[in-house]
Amino acid sequence: MVNSQRGKPTYTPPPAKYGGRHTVALIPGDGIGPELLNHVRELFRFSCVPVDFEVVHVNSSSTSEDDINNAIMAIRRNGVALKGNIETNHTMPPNHKSRNNLLRTSLDLFANMMHCQSLPGVQTRHKNIDIIIIRENTEGEYSSLEHESVPGVVESLKIITRNNSLRIADYAFKLAREKGRRRVTAVHKANIMKLADGLFLQCCKEVASGYPDIEFDSMIVDNTTMQLVSKPQQFDVMLMPNLYGNVVSNVCAGLVGGPGLVPGANYGRDYAVFETATRNTGKSIANRNIANPTAMLLASCLMLDHLKLHDYANMIRGAILTTMNETRLHTADIGGQGTTSEVVQSIMRIIQISITPPLWY
Amino acid sequence: MMAAALRGRLVTLAKGLSGARLQPLCARSLSVTSSQNVSESPPARADSTFKVTMVPGDGVGPELMTAVKEVFKAADVPVEFEEFHLSEVQNMASEEKLEEVLSSMKNNRVAIKGKIHTPMEYKGELASYEMRLRRKLDLFANVVHVNSLPGYSTRHNNLDLVIIREQTEGEYSSLEHESVSGVVECLKIITRDKSRRIAKFAFDYATKKGRSKVTAVHKANIMKLGDGLFLQSCAEVAELYPRIKYETIIIDNCCMQLVQNPYQFDVLVMPNLYGNIIDNLAAGLVGGAGVVPGESFSAEYAVFETGARHPFAQAVGRNIANPTAMLLSASNMLRHLNLEYHSNMVSEAVKKVIKQGKVRTRDLGGYSTTGDFVRAVVDNMRHRTV
């Protein structure tokens, strides 16, 4: 493809930070993405966060890849992006690749990290869940390699490579060590896919031997999902290839309260893209002011942490968690009747109160 | 007294929370779609003030700074200045003073300064204080936005040009030596990293402000390796910005084109010395050194000053300097500090005075003094505190 070849830069530019202000690419996406990202922008303006957004629109219904290449170029320039989900229409012809997938593979965002934590203000069936899920983001079942060699017989290729498996395992163990976690569980189906998942498991074991302070075990994916819904507190850090990661991360998101609460981050060697963990487009609730902004706001806090603006990140995170404690403000997906704008206004109010020093008489 | 004590307390408390950056949370209207509202209404409470480093410099610098302070007082701007009188020609410069300024900058991150004049004689130090300040703060990018002032017509009207100049290396590297008596070698340094950095800054600036073209100015036909490297770095960075047109022009042709047809340029990026020349040339096109503001950026710091930097020593004490450039630069500083409302108030008042044409300083063809001009600006501001 001529376009994508032309865009390949010859070097990685320094971060776009001038006069103390960062520039971050913003991809609104479809469905609830644009309205939630508008709220993020408002909140940043209100809190005077030194981040400027470069907005890049991607039209999901156009067949040309110009839009997504433009977005990828913007992320290469700025190094960091915040995005909504770009819808992938199943009715389009098979050569129309998923835009989100294109973005992840072009920028080599090999690790998807999702931290599922029970929030104190949200009622769920399971309490005290604290799981970090690390999912390989570029290969596995999402390699988009399928063909129909004989009519009526389709072969879909799942690719597992040694390099990528070692890379993701290394990332997982490093993260576990950084965050002081005790155990890493690899999720697989190596009893059936002996070579593919077997290679993945072997790579994980190799990397685990270099981290003797962290316990390593493995679990088959069917058993994992059953354990997750019965006793999720047993899991600490979970590491898995692409499709199992998709399934397990959605299960965990459901356990802690739904897709509206959990942020996700995609890390590559040079780039980082932040979005909601379960990557839902939410077309049915778009523009009705009922979507839960928590996931996107927490994702923006992750982005601030990545840009080393920890003070702002903690301030906004604190305000979000305080707002979550008020049942009155819960949106429809966690069982309340509040609207998106009420939640955002309450967060802004809390930030204003927390930052204004008390009057001394 | 009580108010002052309260204010001091509030400032320290706010600072205690986390450094100078968090102070700006004075008040914003709580509406969710308030992108228009923010600059319309004045902030309800301005308890938190911003601290800004001020270095008045030499020549008319102190007078211009007084003008800025008066205008800020009238506009009730929540900015507190920390003044440092650093000056090489008045023998008020020393390493300790420089360190003081630097530590103040590290705290406040924003500064407004006048020109610190460099004496012509060689007193044993090749790098001037201004150069050293720039290097220590790594203020690599100088942006001069050349805008025609409405109401003041020059030979070229409606000009809108941005000049971006690499400020830390090039011909200003302060590396000279006389290996053989009577033969002096002056080194011009061009590095790949810094050229890429300034090119990326230029393209990022163009993207942010919606500009369509970036032109690199060079003399690579003569300095094949030096300016050639600069051009190569610009071309590499240009690949990342397919939506922005990238062109090159040699400095001599550029100067000629600027005086004949300046409208063909949009954003110009260039190494140090050419930048110095083109800055002043472009300032002359719209009205001189008294009307063009400029700013310098590093990754962390922002310093606001005039575009064409001259101490204008002949005008000291005569109250004839034009404060427009410094006031517009101060308005840019307020915008950088997120005080949009105050920024617009100051810049609109200045532009209104110039448009009305009744009060003009000598360089724009009038007879008013600096004081008259400042008073006119203060009178023209929207909300005046009596």
XYZ file of C-alpha atoms in Angstrom:
747
model
C 0.000 0.000 0.000
C 1.659 3.171 -1.199
C 0.247 5.410 1.512
C 1.418 3.448 4.510
C 4.883 2.981 3.048
C 5.289 6.653 2.428
C 4.452 7.472 6.003
C 7.209 5.424 7.587
C 9.466 7.808 9.500
C 13.162 7.299 9.646
C 13.441 8.111 13.345
C 11.424 8.507 16.518
C 10.918 12.183 17.274
C 11.251 13.624 20.780
C 7.990 14.091 22.710
C 5.811 17.061 21.737
C 6.292 19.098 24.886
C 6.850 22.836 24.588
C 6.734 25.441 27.333
C 5.556 22.754 29.738
C 2.526 21.845 27.626
C 2.157 18.414 26.031
C 0.346 17.685 22.776
C -1.641 14.459 22.588
C -3.490 12.979 19.609
C -7.226 12.558 20.169
C -9.251 10.162 18.024
C -12.957 10.559 18.792
C -14.119 7.355 17.082
C -17.782 6.443 16.923
C -20.752 5.995 19.234
C -20.120 7.361 22.707
C -16.480 8.149 21.946
C -16.914 11.755 20.777
C -19.158 12.837 23.663
C -16.974 11.196 26.317
C -13.806 12.684 24.863
C -15.462 16.086 24.846
C -16.040 15.652 28.558
C -12.380 14.751 28.994
C -11.368 17.919 27.181
C -13.704 20.026 29.303
C -12.369 18.533 32.481
C -8.777 19.137 31.414
C -9.590 22.739 30.560
C -11.274 23.235 33.886
C -8.405 21.741 35.840
C -5.802 23.614 33.768
C -4.017 20.432 32.809
C -1.093 21.364 30.481
C -2.201 19.046 27.708
C -3.378 20.166 24.276
C -5.274 17.801 22.015
C -4.746 17.316 18.304
C -8.063 15.954 17.098
C -7.946 13.462 14.236
C -11.228 12.162 12.857
C -11.454 8.670 11.400
C -14.486 7.894 9.284
C -15.310 4.240 9.916
C -17.545 3.875 6.888
C -15.051 4.995 4.245
C -13.127 2.279 2.454
C -9.943 4.291 1.917
C -7.211 3.924 4.489
C -6.239 7.609 4.378
C -8.068 8.509 7.559
C -6.502 5.816 9.676
C -3.052 6.478 8.200
C -3.482 10.112 9.116
C -4.360 9.088 12.657
C -1.352 6.772 12.848
C 0.893 9.595 11.618
C -0.524 11.921 14.261
C 0.269 9.352 16.959
C 3.799 8.904 15.591
C 4.260 12.663 15.854
C 2.923 13.077 19.350
C 3.837 9.750 20.904
C 0.669 9.513 23.003
C -2.983 9.244 22.049
C -6.400 9.023 23.666
C -9.021 7.333 21.560
C -12.587 6.231 21.364
C -13.475 3.024 19.614
C -13.723 3.068 15.817
C -16.576 0.882 14.666
C -15.829 -2.084 12.431
C -18.809 -2.865 10.257
C -19.269 -6.602 9.677
C -21.129 -6.030 6.431
C -18.129 -4.432 4.706
C -16.054 -6.636 2.391
C -13.367 -8.773 4.081
C -10.449 -6.738 2.772
C -11.673 -3.770 4.839
C -9.478 -4.214 7.897
C -10.503 -3.211 11.379
C -9.232 0.314 11.943
C -8.441 -0.262 15.584
C -6.438 -3.346 14.659
C -4.543 -1.436 11.963
C -3.643 1.198 14.489
C -2.376 -1.347 16.996
C -0.292 -3.317 14.531
C 1.190 -0.322 12.685
C 2.349 1.295 15.897
C 3.344 -2.102 17.349
C 1.405 -1.520 20.563
C 2.166 -4.981 21.755
C 0.861 -4.833 25.327
C -2.696 -4.124 26.410
C -2.884 -3.498 30.142
C -6.111 -3.420 32.082
C -6.405 -3.018 35.815
C -9.684 -4.327 37.239
C -10.365 -3.093 40.722
C -13.565 -3.224 42.711
C -14.675 0.345 43.311
C -15.954 0.941 46.852
C -19.053 2.838 45.758
C -20.288 0.323 43.201
C -22.355 -2.682 44.254
C -21.209 -5.936 42.669
C -21.628 -9.620 43.444
C -17.894 -10.060 44.075
C -15.868 -7.769 46.282
C -12.137 -7.098 46.652
C -11.172 -7.875 43.106
C -7.757 -6.554 42.073
C -6.549 -8.129 38.845
C -4.106 -6.814 36.240
C -4.710 -8.322 32.822
C -1.946 -8.185 30.256
C -2.959 -9.173 26.793
C -0.773 -9.577 23.748
C -2.150 -7.015 21.345
C -0.723 -7.605 17.893
C -0.805 -11.267 16.889
C -2.667 -14.406 17.892
C -6.129 -14.797 16.449
C -6.235 -11.178 15.345
C -3.643 -11.571 12.620
C -6.325 -11.016 9.922
C -4.972 -13.925 7.912
C -7.826 -15.963 6.537
C -8.434 -17.676 3.244
C -10.834 -19.993 1.541
C -8.618 -22.404 -0.378
C -11.494 -24.772 -1.090
C -15.012 -23.274 -1.435
C -16.924 -23.836 1.734
C -13.752 -24.448 3.735
C -12.179 -21.435 5.448
C -8.783 -21.473 7.150
C -8.214 -18.785 9.738
C -4.628 -18.542 10.910
C -3.695 -17.913 14.518
C -0.083 -16.789 14.673
C 2.053 -17.181 17.779
C 5.686 -16.123 17.529
C 8.493 -16.673 19.949
C 9.631 -13.048 19.839
C 6.268 -11.535 20.604
C 5.529 -14.061 23.319
C 8.860 -13.386 25.004
C 8.228 -9.682 24.691
C 4.804 -9.751 26.298
C 5.936 -12.100 29.050
C 8.846 -9.806 29.810
C 6.502 -6.835 29.966
C 4.163 -8.707 32.301
C 6.866 -9.712 34.742
C 8.464 -6.281 34.732
C 5.102 -4.703 35.475
C 4.400 -7.243 38.212
C 7.700 -6.469 39.843
C 7.165 -2.707 39.533
C 3.749 -2.901 41.147
C 4.823 -5.353 43.811
C 2.606 -8.183 42.647
C 3.166 -11.731 43.862
C 1.893 -13.972 41.102
C 1.557 -14.111 37.331
C -0.887 -16.568 35.793
C -0.589 -17.459 32.108
C -3.879 -18.335 30.469
C -3.764 -20.737 27.533
C -5.293 -23.720 25.778
C -2.134 -25.672 25.195
C -3.802 -29.039 25.661
C -5.570 -28.474 22.339
C -3.289 -26.030 20.512
C -0.162 -27.885 21.517
C 2.285 -26.002 19.321
C 0.815 -22.506 19.344
C -0.201 -22.032 22.943
C 2.551 -24.457 23.864
C 5.098 -21.994 22.480
C 3.421 -19.167 24.366
C 3.536 -21.110 27.600
C 7.142 -22.119 27.078
C 8.157 -18.484 26.509
C 6.343 -17.445 29.675
C 8.135 -20.148 31.649
C 11.505 -19.008 30.268
C 10.904 -15.421 31.314
C 9.530 -16.528 34.690
C 12.786 -18.262 35.497
C 14.443 -14.847 35.425
C 12.091 -13.495 38.107
C 12.399 -15.882 41.061
C 10.592 -13.506 43.397
C 7.383 -13.736 41.407
C 5.310 -16.912 41.424
C 4.285 -18.211 38.022
C 1.466 -20.604 37.229
C -0.718 -21.359 34.272
C -4.378 -22.136 33.830
C -6.441 -23.321 30.914
C -8.833 -20.685 29.651
C -12.046 -22.622 30.311
C -11.087 -23.233 33.912
C -10.002 -19.603 34.163
C -13.359 -18.223 33.179
C -15.132 -20.555 35.568
C -12.810 -19.528 38.413
C -13.265 -15.901 37.531
C -16.980 -16.022 38.055
C -16.817 -18.083 41.215
C -13.677 -16.946 43.019
C -12.056 -13.990 41.257
C -10.017 -12.974 44.301
C -7.484 -15.742 43.625
C -6.044 -13.964 40.581
C -3.280 -11.376 40.694
C -1.672 -10.706 37.302
C -2.947 -12.549 34.272
C -1.037 -12.890 31.017
C -2.502 -14.216 27.801
C -2.586 -14.123 24.007
C -4.989 -11.947 22.076
C -8.377 -13.659 21.939
C -8.349 -15.108 25.440
C -7.342 -11.657 26.589
C -10.391 -10.182 24.912
C -12.707 -12.685 26.577
C -11.114 -12.599 30.024
C -10.878 -8.810 30.096
C -14.561 -8.476 29.306
C -15.439 -10.995 32.007
C -13.372 -9.110 34.559
C -14.854 -5.796 33.515
C -18.282 -7.297 34.076
C -17.225 -8.521 37.521
C -16.229 -5.083 38.763
C -19.259 -3.259 37.467
C -19.361 -3.086 33.698
C -17.721 -1.586 30.632
C -18.225 1.929 31.825
C -15.789 1.703 34.703
C -12.524 0.212 33.553
C -9.787 2.046 31.619
C -7.288 0.310 29.376
C -3.886 1.195 28.031
C -1.999 -0.008 24.965
C 1.755 0.271 25.222
C 4.357 -0.115 22.536
C 8.049 0.561 22.659
C 7.695 4.168 21.491
C 3.992 4.920 21.636
C 1.114 4.662 24.081
C -2.599 4.794 23.301
C -5.248 5.018 26.016
C -8.891 4.040 25.712
C -11.612 2.197 27.615
C -10.691 -1.387 28.459
C -13.537 -3.160 26.733
C -13.463 -0.982 23.612
C -17.205 -0.661 23.166
C -18.654 1.701 20.631
C -21.933 2.086 22.503
C -23.952 3.109 19.474
C -27.259 2.481 21.191
C -26.515 4.926 24.004
C -24.679 7.520 21.943
C -25.663 11.174 22.392
C -28.269 10.396 25.020
C -26.226 11.680 27.953
C -26.475 8.331 29.767
C -23.058 6.845 29.048
C -20.717 6.335 31.989
C -17.745 8.652 31.620
C -15.675 6.948 34.324
C -13.785 4.591 32.019
C -12.704 7.336 29.635
C -11.810 9.728 32.457
C -9.748 7.080 34.226
C -8.059 6.326 30.895
C -7.142 10.003 30.636
C -5.651 9.751 34.144
C -3.547 6.821 32.948
C -2.402 9.043 30.118
C -1.440 11.809 32.555
C 0.561 9.280 34.556
C 2.337 8.238 31.378
C 3.179 11.914 30.687
C 4.525 12.104 34.253
C 1.860 14.638 35.302
C 1.152 12.612 38.430
C -0.302 15.454 40.469
C -3.053 16.147 37.983
C -3.698 12.427 37.514
C -4.135 11.821 41.235
C -6.317 14.881 41.614
C -8.713 13.800 38.887
C -8.681 10.174 39.980
C -9.497 11.166 43.558
C -12.392 13.293 42.365
C -13.740 10.442 40.216
C -13.597 7.932 43.056
C -15.289 10.371 45.433
C -18.054 10.883 42.887
C -18.432 7.115 42.489
C -19.264 6.851 46.169
C -22.487 8.779 45.639
C -25.149 6.325 44.493
C -27.307 9.215 43.374
C -24.856 9.998 40.604
C -24.490 6.477 39.235
C -25.344 6.190 35.565
C -27.733 3.610 34.144
C -25.116 0.926 33.523
C -24.314 0.637 37.241
C -27.911 0.776 38.300
C -28.528 4.454 38.862
C -30.357 7.218 37.085
C -27.755 9.910 36.797
C -26.673 11.509 33.548
C -23.168 11.845 32.125
C -23.100 15.609 32.567
C -24.133 15.362 36.212
C -21.219 13.043 36.896
C -18.738 15.311 35.116
C -20.030 18.408 36.891
C -19.757 16.700 40.238
C -16.162 15.771 39.454
C -15.384 19.358 38.512
C -16.994 20.606 41.710
C -14.921 18.237 43.808
C -11.742 19.338 42.039
C -12.563 22.972 42.643
C -13.210 22.356 46.318
C -10.105 20.261 46.779
C -7.865 22.867 45.230
C -9.233 26.002 46.874
C -7.548 26.444 50.210
C -9.883 26.988 53.165
C -10.399 30.570 54.264
C -8.516 31.521 57.368
C -10.417 33.820 59.657
C -2.735 44.320 56.073
C -5.119 41.496 56.763
C -5.807 41.130 53.075
C -2.126 40.980 52.322
C -1.581 38.384 55.002
C -4.533 36.389 53.712
C -3.244 36.579 50.187
C 0.189 35.478 51.243
C -1.302 32.558 53.155
C -3.508 31.552 50.245
C -0.603 31.643 47.840
C 1.585 29.485 50.046
C -1.226 27.021 50.691
C -2.007 26.691 47.051
C 1.673 26.297 46.345
C 1.964 23.673 49.011
C -0.512 21.497 47.183
C 1.779 21.018 44.302
C 4.026 23.674 42.898
C 3.220 26.617 40.742
C 1.218 24.701 38.207
C -1.834 23.965 40.308
C -2.573 27.560 41.198
C -4.648 28.342 38.119
C -7.781 26.700 39.479
C -9.276 30.077 40.353
C -12.712 29.452 38.986
C -14.230 28.324 35.799
C -17.869 28.328 34.922
C -19.192 24.882 35.676
C -20.962 24.331 32.388
C -19.909 21.261 30.509
C -19.842 22.813 27.050
C -18.137 25.940 28.138
C -15.540 26.395 25.455
C -17.117 29.719 24.591
C -18.037 30.694 28.118
C -14.606 30.579 29.625
C -13.373 33.833 28.151
C -16.689 35.665 28.362
C -17.202 36.034 32.088
C -14.602 37.209 34.571
C -13.465 34.608 37.084
C -15.661 34.606 40.155
C -12.745 34.291 42.553
C -9.126 35.044 41.841
C -7.683 33.789 45.072
C -4.731 32.098 43.510
C -2.099 34.213 41.865
C 0.489 33.122 39.377
C 4.090 33.870 39.961
C 6.072 35.012 36.971
C 9.760 35.782 36.806
C 10.485 39.258 35.480
C 13.873 40.402 34.175
C 13.524 44.022 33.045
C 16.875 44.116 31.254
C 18.547 47.230 29.874
C 17.585 50.338 27.979
C 13.854 50.900 27.885
C 13.213 47.478 29.400
C 12.369 48.799 32.868
C 9.991 51.424 31.404
C 8.186 48.775 29.367
C 7.924 46.533 32.415
C 6.382 49.405 34.355
C 3.839 49.754 31.562
C 3.025 46.047 31.816
C 2.639 46.267 35.567
C 0.319 49.266 35.318
C -1.881 47.582 32.753
C -2.012 44.398 34.822
C -2.966 46.335 37.907
C -5.789 48.059 36.079
C -7.004 44.770 34.643
C -6.794 43.082 38.038
C -4.705 40.276 36.621
C -3.806 37.633 39.233
C -0.109 37.650 38.420
C 2.728 38.389 40.814
C 6.111 39.326 39.411
C 9.441 38.261 40.891
C 11.895 40.856 39.641
C 15.558 40.301 38.951
C 17.776 43.072 37.700
C 20.317 41.221 35.637
C 22.377 43.505 33.458
C 25.796 43.162 31.931
C 26.332 46.797 30.892
C 25.331 48.188 34.260
C 27.667 45.803 36.056
C 24.798 44.127 37.833
C 25.517 40.708 36.429
C 27.221 37.878 38.213
C 27.034 34.120 38.436
C 24.970 34.319 41.635
C 22.409 36.591 40.021
C 22.135 34.229 37.081
C 21.621 31.308 39.472
C 18.908 33.261 41.274
C 17.083 33.895 38.023
C 17.404 30.257 37.036
C 16.046 28.929 40.309
C 13.166 31.361 40.126
C 12.462 30.136 36.596
C 12.554 26.522 37.686
C 9.858 27.359 40.160
C 7.638 29.561 38.072
C 8.313 28.190 34.600
C 7.101 31.372 32.955
C 9.061 34.596 32.574
C 8.745 37.973 30.942
C 11.931 39.791 30.087
C 13.460 42.727 28.365
C 16.688 42.656 26.410
C 19.859 42.110 28.428
C 22.309 44.099 26.371
C 25.621 42.559 25.381
C 28.529 45.016 25.438
C 30.471 45.172 22.235
C 33.956 44.887 23.798
C 35.396 41.508 24.547
C 35.761 41.370 28.308
C 37.009 37.826 28.495
C 33.698 36.014 28.212
C 32.485 34.964 24.761
C 28.945 34.041 25.788
C 26.711 36.912 26.894
C 24.411 36.587 29.884
C 21.391 36.442 27.673
C 22.940 33.586 25.673
C 23.845 31.777 28.866
C 20.348 32.153 30.255
C 18.964 30.725 27.061
C 21.353 27.805 27.101
C 20.799 26.930 30.722
C 17.037 26.959 30.284
C 17.444 25.258 26.890
C 15.096 27.758 25.244
C 15.625 26.295 21.833
C 12.679 27.784 19.944
C 11.954 31.458 19.391
C 8.588 32.244 17.870
C 7.806 35.655 16.430
C 4.297 36.003 15.108
C 4.315 38.936 12.755
C 0.829 40.364 12.478
C -0.186 43.595 10.841
C -1.866 45.863 13.373
C -5.367 46.853 12.312
C -5.565 50.604 11.928
C -1.896 51.195 11.285
C -1.136 50.857 7.629
C 2.325 50.065 6.364
C 3.554 49.244 2.890
C 2.407 45.687 3.410
C -0.976 45.262 5.058
C -2.692 42.159 6.414
C 0.522 40.314 6.969
C 0.369 37.114 9.017
C 3.691 35.397 9.275
C 5.336 33.159 11.870
C 9.105 33.008 12.215
C 10.602 30.147 14.159
C 14.257 30.385 14.988
C 16.597 27.879 16.552
C 18.051 29.757 19.484
C 20.788 27.716 21.086
C 23.355 26.782 18.469
C 24.316 27.892 14.995
C 26.450 30.993 14.718
C 25.798 31.908 18.341
C 27.753 28.981 19.731
C 30.305 31.380 21.249
C 33.164 29.302 19.956
C 35.864 31.533 18.530
C 39.607 31.451 18.639
C 42.636 33.074 17.145
C 45.040 30.217 16.448
C 47.313 32.399 14.353
C 47.509 36.070 15.226
C 45.445 38.048 12.800
C 43.430 34.985 11.766
C 40.219 34.306 13.719
C 38.115 31.170 13.397
C 34.505 31.453 14.411
C 32.679 28.137 14.603
C 29.087 27.727 13.514
C 27.707 24.520 14.988
C 24.758 22.661 13.475
C 23.692 19.392 15.111
C 21.215 16.830 13.848
C 19.368 16.579 17.170
C 18.762 20.275 17.574
C 17.811 20.748 13.940
C 15.276 17.939 14.219
C 13.976 19.415 17.429
C 13.379 22.861 15.982
C 11.894 21.390 12.805
C 9.480 19.308 14.872
C 8.603 22.378 16.922
C 7.883 24.315 13.727
C 5.658 21.606 12.277
C 3.881 21.044 15.584
C 3.263 24.784 15.850
C 1.935 24.835 12.302
C -0.364 21.903 13.069
C -1.642 23.459 16.267
C -2.401 26.815 14.674
C -3.779 25.331 11.461
C -1.046 26.655 9.191
C -0.543 25.089 5.793
C 3.093 25.634 4.863
C 6.503 25.517 6.501
C 9.478 27.008 4.685
C 13.017 26.238 5.774
C 15.481 29.079 5.240
C 19.120 28.156 4.658
C 22.321 28.786 2.757
C 23.136 25.205 1.928
C 24.623 26.029 -1.449
C 27.546 27.626 0.374
C 27.550 25.888 3.754
C 26.932 22.493 2.222
C 27.489 20.396 5.314
C 26.180 22.747 7.981
C 22.985 24.069 6.489
C 22.767 20.857 4.466
C 22.320 18.935 7.716
C 19.699 21.436 8.839
C 17.773 20.936 5.604
C 18.051 17.166 5.806
C 16.662 17.169 9.360
C 13.763 19.403 8.332
C 12.964 17.092 5.426
C 12.992 14.061 7.736
C 10.584 15.682 10.149
C 8.388 16.898 7.275
C 7.639 13.266 6.418
C 5.618 12.985 9.619
C 3.331 15.818 8.570
C 1.844 14.913 5.202
C -0.818 17.592 5.473
C 1.649 20.456 5.760
C 3.552 21.658 2.728
C 7.304 21.856 3.151
C 9.493 24.167 1.090
C 13.004 25.541 1.241
C 14.396 28.920 0.275
C 17.854 30.407 0.364
C 18.290 33.291 2.796
C 19.168 35.935 0.192
C 16.174 35.144 -1.950
C 14.049 34.975 1.188
C 14.991 38.495 2.249
C 14.240 39.841 -1.203
C 10.907 38.031 -1.361
C 9.980 39.303 2.084
C 10.253 42.899 0.992
C 8.581 42.349 -2.358
C 5.879 39.783 -1.662
C 5.760 38.663 1.978
C 2.344 37.063 1.564
C 3.814 33.937 0.003
C 5.245 32.831 3.361
C 3.382 31.144 6.169
C 5.691 29.608 8.759
C 9.429 30.030 8.398
C 11.978 27.920 10.254
C 15.683 28.646 10.303
C 18.940 28.489 12.241
C 20.062 31.199 14.623
C 21.615 34.047 12.683
C 19.214 34.001 9.759
C 16.435 34.007 12.315
C 17.819 37.109 13.929
C 17.913 38.918 10.615
C 14.528 37.771 9.363
C 12.879 38.576 12.736
C 14.007 42.150 12.526
C 13.193 42.428 8.829
C 9.679 41.156 9.319
C 9.199 43.409 12.340
C 10.172 46.329 10.161
C 7.530 45.331 7.623
C 4.679 45.780 10.104
C 5.835 48.759 12.080
C 9.154 48.221 13.792
C 10.599 46.833 16.968
C 7.911 48.419 19.067
C 4.999 46.395 17.798
C 5.986 42.747 17.439
C 5.836 40.357 20.412
C 7.913 37.205 20.624
C 8.212 34.157 22.832
C 10.841 31.536 23.529
C 10.065 27.952 24.422
C 11.901 25.020 25.847
C 10.301 21.742 26.784
C 9.581 23.057 30.285
C 9.790 26.823 30.218
C 8.267 29.713 28.343
C 9.810 33.175 28.207
C 7.919 36.134 26.764
C 9.678 39.169 25.330
C 9.582 41.451 22.307
C 10.127 40.008 18.840
C 12.991 42.223 17.769
C 15.237 42.552 20.766
C 16.777 45.989 21.109
C 17.513 47.798 24.332
C 16.849 51.186 22.608
C 19.233 52.941 24.922
C 18.676 56.337 23.238
C 15.133 56.421 24.525
C 15.885 55.804 28.190
C 14.226 58.394 30.382
C 12.553 60.158 27.497
C 9.278 58.283 27.819
C 8.962 57.689 24.087
C 9.280 53.911 23.777
C 6.349 52.011 22.297
C 5.004 49.514 24.844
C 2.776 47.692 22.314
C 5.198 44.810 21.763
C 5.679 44.188 25.465
C 1.950 44.477 26.192
C 1.037 42.065 23.415
C 3.723 39.700 24.665
C 2.308 39.985 28.180
C -1.104 39.126 26.740
C 0.404 36.016 25.119
C 1.874 35.112 28.478
C -1.563 35.329 30.072
C -2.928 33.027 27.410
C -0.127 30.575 28.137
C -1.097 30.696 31.817
C -4.695 29.825 30.849
C -5.996 33.273 31.803
C -7.862 33.686 28.508
C -10.213 36.365 29.754
C -7.472 38.678 30.960
C -5.350 37.962 27.906
C -8.123 39.004 25.550
C -8.868 42.053 27.660
C -5.301 43.349 27.416
C -4.755 42.568 23.737
C -8.109 43.991 22.666
C -7.473 47.200 24.586
C -4.055 47.637 22.969
C -5.407 46.906 19.495
C -8.288 49.300 20.044
C -5.942 52.132 20.981
C -3.841 51.546 17.886
C -6.900 51.301 15.681
C -8.333 54.552 16.987
C -5.105 56.205 15.993
C -5.390 59.128 18.418
C -2.666 58.049 20.792
C 0.445 56.899 18.963
C 4.042 56.883 20.035
C 6.785 58.388 17.964
C 7.779 55.268 16.068
C 4.258 54.955 14.675
C 4.168 58.566 13.607
C 2.434 60.170 16.578
C 3.572 62.413 19.395
C 2.324 60.669 22.516
C 4.500 59.422 25.290
C 4.671 55.931 26.725
C 2.635 57.110 29.687
C -0.110 58.491 27.442
C -0.307 55.203 25.593
C -0.553 53.171 28.765
C -3.277 55.438 30.094
C -5.213 55.055 26.854
C -4.928 51.264 27.105
C -6.122 51.295 30.692
C -9.069 53.490 29.747
C -10.032 51.103 27.007
C -10.205 47.961 29.074
C -13.581 46.410 29.538
C -13.887 46.176 33.296
C -12.075 48.938 34.996
C -11.466 48.788 38.742
C -11.588 52.311 40.133
